[in-house]
Every structure is written in structure tokens, then in C-alpha cells.
Short mmCIF file of N, CA and C in Angstrom, two decimals:
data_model
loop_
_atom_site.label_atom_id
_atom_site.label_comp_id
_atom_site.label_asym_id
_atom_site.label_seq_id
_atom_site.Cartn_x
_atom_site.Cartn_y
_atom_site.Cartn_z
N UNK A 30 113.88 87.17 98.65
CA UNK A 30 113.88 88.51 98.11
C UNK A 30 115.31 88.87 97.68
N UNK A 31 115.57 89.57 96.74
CA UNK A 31 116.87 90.41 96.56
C UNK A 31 116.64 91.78 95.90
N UNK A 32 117.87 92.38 95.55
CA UNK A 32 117.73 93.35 95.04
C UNK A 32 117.97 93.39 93.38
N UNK A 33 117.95 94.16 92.18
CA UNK A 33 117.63 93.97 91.17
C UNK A 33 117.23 95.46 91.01
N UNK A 34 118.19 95.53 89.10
CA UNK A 34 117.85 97.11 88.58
C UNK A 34 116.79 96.41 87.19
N UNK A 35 115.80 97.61 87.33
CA UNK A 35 114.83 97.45 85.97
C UNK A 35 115.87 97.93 84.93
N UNK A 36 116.10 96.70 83.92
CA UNK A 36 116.56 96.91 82.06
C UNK A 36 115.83 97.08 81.16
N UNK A 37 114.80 96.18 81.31
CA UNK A 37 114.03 96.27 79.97
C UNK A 37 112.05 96.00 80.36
N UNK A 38 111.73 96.53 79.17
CA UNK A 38 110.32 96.83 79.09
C UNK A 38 110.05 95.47 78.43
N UNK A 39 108.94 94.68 78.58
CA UNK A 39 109.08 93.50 78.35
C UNK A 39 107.06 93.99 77.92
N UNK A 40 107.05 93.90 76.20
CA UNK A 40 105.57 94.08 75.70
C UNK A 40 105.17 93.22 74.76
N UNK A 41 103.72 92.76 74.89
CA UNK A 41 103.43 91.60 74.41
C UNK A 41 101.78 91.92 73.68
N UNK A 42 101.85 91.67 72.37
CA UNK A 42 100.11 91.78 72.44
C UNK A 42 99.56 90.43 72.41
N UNK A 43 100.06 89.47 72.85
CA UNK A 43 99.23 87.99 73.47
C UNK A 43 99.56 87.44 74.25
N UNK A 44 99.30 87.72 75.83
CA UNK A 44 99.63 87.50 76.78
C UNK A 44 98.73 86.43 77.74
N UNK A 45 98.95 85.92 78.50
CA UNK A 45 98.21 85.44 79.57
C UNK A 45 97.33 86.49 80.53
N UNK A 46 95.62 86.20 80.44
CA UNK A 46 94.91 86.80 81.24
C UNK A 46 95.61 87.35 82.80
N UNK A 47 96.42 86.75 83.06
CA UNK A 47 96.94 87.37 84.66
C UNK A 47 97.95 88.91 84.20
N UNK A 48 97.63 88.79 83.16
CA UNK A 48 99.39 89.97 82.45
C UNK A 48 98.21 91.06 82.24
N UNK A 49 97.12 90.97 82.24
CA UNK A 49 96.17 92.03 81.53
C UNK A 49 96.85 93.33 82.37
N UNK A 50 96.80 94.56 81.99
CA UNK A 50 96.73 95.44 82.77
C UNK A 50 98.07 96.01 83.45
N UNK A 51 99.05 95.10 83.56
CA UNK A 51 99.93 95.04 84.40
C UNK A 51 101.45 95.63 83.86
N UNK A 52 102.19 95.98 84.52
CA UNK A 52 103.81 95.98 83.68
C UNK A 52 104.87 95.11 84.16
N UNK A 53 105.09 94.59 82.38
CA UNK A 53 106.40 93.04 82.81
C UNK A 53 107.45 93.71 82.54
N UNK A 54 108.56 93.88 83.65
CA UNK A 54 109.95 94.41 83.27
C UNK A 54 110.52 93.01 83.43
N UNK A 55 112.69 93.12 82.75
CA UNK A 55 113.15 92.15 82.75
C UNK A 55 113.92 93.11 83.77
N UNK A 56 114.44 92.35 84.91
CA UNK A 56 115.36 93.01 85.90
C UNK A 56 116.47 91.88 86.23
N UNK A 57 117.45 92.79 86.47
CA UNK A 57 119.14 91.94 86.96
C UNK A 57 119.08 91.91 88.16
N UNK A 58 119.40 91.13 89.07
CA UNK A 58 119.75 91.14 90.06
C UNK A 58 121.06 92.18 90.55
N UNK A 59 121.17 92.27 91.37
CA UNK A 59 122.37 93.23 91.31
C UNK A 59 122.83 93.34 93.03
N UNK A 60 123.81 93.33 93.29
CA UNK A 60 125.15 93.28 94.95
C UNK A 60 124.22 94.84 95.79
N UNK A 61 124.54 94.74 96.93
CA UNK A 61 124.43 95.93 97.33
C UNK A 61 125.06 97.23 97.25
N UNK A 62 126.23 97.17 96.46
CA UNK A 62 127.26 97.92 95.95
C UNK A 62 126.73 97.97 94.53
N UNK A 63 125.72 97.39 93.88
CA UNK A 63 125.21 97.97 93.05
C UNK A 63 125.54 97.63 91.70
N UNK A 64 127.05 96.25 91.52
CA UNK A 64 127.42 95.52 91.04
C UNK A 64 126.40 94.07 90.75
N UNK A 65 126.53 94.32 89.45
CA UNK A 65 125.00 93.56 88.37
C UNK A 65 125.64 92.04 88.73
N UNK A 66 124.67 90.82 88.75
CA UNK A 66 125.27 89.51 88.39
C UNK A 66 124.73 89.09 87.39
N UNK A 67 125.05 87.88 86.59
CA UNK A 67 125.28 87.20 85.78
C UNK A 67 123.39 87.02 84.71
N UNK A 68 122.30 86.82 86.19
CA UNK A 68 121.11 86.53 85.14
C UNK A 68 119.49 87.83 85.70
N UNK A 69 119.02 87.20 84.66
CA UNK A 69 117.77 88.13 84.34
C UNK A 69 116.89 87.59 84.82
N UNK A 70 116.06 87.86 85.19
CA UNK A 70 113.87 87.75 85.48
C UNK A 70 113.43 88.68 84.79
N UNK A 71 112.15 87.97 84.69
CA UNK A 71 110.98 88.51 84.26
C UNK A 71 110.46 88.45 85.43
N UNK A 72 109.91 89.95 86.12
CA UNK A 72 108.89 90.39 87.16
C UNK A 72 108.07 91.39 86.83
N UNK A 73 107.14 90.92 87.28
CA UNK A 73 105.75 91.81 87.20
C UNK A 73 105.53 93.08 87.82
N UNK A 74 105.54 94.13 87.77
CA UNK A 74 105.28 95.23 88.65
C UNK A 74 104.19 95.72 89.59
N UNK A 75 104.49 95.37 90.58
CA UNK A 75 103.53 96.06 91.48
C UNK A 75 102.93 97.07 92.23
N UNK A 76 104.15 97.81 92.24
CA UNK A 76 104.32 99.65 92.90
C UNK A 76 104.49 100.23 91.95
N UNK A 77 104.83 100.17 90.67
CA UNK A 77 105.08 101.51 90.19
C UNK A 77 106.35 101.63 89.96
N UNK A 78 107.65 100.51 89.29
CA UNK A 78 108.73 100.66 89.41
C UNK A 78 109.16 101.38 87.96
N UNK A 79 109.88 101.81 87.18
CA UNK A 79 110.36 102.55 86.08
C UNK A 79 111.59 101.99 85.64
N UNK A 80 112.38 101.83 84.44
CA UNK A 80 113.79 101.59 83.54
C UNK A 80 114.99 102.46 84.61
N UNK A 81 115.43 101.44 84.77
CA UNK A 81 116.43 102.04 85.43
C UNK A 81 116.19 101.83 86.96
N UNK A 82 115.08 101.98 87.83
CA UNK A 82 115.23 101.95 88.98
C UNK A 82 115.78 100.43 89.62
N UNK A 83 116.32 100.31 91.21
CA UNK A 83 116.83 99.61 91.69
C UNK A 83 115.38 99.24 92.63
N UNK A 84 114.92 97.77 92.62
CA UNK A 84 114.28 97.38 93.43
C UNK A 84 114.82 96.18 93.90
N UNK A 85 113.47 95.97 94.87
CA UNK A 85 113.35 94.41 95.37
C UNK A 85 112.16 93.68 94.76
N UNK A 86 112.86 92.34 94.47
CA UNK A 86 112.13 91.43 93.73
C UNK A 86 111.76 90.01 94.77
N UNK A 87 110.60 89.67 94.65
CA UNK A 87 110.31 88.13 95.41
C UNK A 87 109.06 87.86 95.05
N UNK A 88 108.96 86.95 95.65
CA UNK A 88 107.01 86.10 95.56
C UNK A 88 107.31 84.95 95.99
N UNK A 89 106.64 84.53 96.78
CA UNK A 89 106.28 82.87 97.25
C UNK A 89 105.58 82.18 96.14
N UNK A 90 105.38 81.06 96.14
CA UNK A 90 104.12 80.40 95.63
C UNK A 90 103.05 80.68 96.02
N UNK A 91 102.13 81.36 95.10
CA UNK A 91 100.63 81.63 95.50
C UNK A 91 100.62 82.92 95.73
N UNK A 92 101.75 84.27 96.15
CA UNK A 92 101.48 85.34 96.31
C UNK A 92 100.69 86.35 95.28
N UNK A 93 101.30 86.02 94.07
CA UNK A 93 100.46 86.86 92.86
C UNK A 93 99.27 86.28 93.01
N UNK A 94 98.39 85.51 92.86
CA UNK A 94 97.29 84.70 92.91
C UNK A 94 96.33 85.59 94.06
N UNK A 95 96.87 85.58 95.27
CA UNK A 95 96.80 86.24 96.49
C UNK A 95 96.38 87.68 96.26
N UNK A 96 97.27 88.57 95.87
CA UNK A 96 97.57 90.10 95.63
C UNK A 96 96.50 90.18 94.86
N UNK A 97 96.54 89.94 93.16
CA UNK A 97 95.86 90.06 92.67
C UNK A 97 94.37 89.17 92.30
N UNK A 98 94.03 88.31 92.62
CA UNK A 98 92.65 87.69 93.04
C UNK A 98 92.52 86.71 91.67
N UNK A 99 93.75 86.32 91.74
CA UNK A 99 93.61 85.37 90.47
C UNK A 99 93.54 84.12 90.49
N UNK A 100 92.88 82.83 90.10
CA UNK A 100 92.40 81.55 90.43
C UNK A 100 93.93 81.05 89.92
N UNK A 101 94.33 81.35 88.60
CA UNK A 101 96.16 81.00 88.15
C UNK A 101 96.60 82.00 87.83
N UNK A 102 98.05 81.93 88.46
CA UNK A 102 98.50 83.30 88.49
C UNK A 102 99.77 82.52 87.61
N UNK A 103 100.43 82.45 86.27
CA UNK A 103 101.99 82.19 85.70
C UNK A 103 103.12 83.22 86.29
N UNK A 104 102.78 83.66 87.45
CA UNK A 104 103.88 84.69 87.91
C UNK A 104 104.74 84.47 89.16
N UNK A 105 106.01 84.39 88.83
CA UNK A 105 106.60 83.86 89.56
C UNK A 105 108.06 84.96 90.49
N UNK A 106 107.51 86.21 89.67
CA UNK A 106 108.55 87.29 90.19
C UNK A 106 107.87 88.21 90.59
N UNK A 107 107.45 89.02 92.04
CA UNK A 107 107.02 90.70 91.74
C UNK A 107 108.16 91.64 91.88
N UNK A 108 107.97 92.52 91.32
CA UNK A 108 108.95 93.82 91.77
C UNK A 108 107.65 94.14 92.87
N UNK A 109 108.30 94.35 94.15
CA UNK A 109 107.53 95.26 95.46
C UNK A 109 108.02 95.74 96.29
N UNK A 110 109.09 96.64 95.87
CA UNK A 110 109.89 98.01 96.43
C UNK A 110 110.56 98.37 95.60
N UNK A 111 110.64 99.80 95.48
CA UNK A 111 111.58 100.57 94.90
C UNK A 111 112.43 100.82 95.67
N UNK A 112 113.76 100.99 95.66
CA UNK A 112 115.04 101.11 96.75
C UNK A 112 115.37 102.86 96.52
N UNK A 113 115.55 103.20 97.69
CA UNK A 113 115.62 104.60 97.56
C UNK A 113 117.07 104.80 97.92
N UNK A 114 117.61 104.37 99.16
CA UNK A 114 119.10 104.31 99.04
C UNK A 114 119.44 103.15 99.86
N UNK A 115 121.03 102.76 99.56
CA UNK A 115 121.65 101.50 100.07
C UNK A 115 122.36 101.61 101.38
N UNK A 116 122.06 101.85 102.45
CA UNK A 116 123.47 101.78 103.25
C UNK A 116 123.64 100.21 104.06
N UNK A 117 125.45 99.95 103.86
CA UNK A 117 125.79 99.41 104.21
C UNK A 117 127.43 99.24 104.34
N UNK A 118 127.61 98.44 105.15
CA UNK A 118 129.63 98.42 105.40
C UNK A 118 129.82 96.97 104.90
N UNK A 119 130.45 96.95 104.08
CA UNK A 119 131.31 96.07 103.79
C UNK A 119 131.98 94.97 104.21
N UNK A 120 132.26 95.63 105.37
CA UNK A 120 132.49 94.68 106.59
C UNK A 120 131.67 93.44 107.38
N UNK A 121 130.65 94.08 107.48
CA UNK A 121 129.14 93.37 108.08
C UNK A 121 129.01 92.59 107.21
N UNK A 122 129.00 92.48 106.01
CA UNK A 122 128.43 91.51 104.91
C UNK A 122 128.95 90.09 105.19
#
């Protein structure tokens, strides 16, 4: 899992049957200080995340498949938290 801000709206009108229905954002990973790194995903939304918000991103193998009741799932990222606030010391890290 890490953390990661939603950038971009990611829309397609020919998608893979597992995409039906669903929203693909592209999200950055990003430090707990909130400092972006270097690359992007494509994750699928699962809660309800929006442009701009800071979540958490993960999936095992087989979790989308799982969640959503799909025989093949091509998904290899969910967004499944929205981050409401960060605390942490610097120190601890």
C-alpha cells in the first residue's frame, strides 16, 4: 500500500468489461509530507475518491477479481482510502 494524490481523470469509450461502470484515475504516489515522487498509476476507484484528493492505493493479485466478482480482473491498482489527515514526526520515519 502507499499513499498517492488523484491527477487525472483517465476516460475511455473502449474499455475492458472489468472498467464498465467504474472510475480510472491516474494517481502519484506521494511522501507523507506530501512531497510527489517521480511515477504514476493507473487505479481504479473504489470509495469514491475525487481530483485532487490524497489516498491510499494497493491490491494483491486477485483482489479486484475478489471485490468485484470478476472471473478476469486487468486491474492491478485500487484507490481504497481517502486520507483525511497525515500525522507524523519526522523523526520516527
Amino acid at each position: 500500500m502507499y499513499l498517492a494524490k488523484v491527477t487525472k481523470r483517465v476516460v475511455s469509450v473502449v474499455k475492458h468489461e472489468a472498467y464498465n461502470g467504474k472510475k480510472v484515475y491516474v494517481v502519484k504516489p506521494v511522501l507523507p509530507d506530501g512531497r510527489a515522487l517521480e511515477t504514476e498509476h493507473v487505479a481504479l476507484d473504489y470509495i469514491g475518491a475525487g481530483l485532487g484528493d490524497i489516498v491510499v492505493c494497493g491490491g494483491a493479485p486477485g483482489v479486484a477479481q475478489s471485490i468485484f466478482g470478476l472471473d478476469l480482473a486487468p486491474i492491478r491498482t485500487l484507490i481504497i482510502a481517502i486520507v483525511d489527515k497525515i500525522d507524523y514526526n519526522e523523526n520516527e520515519l
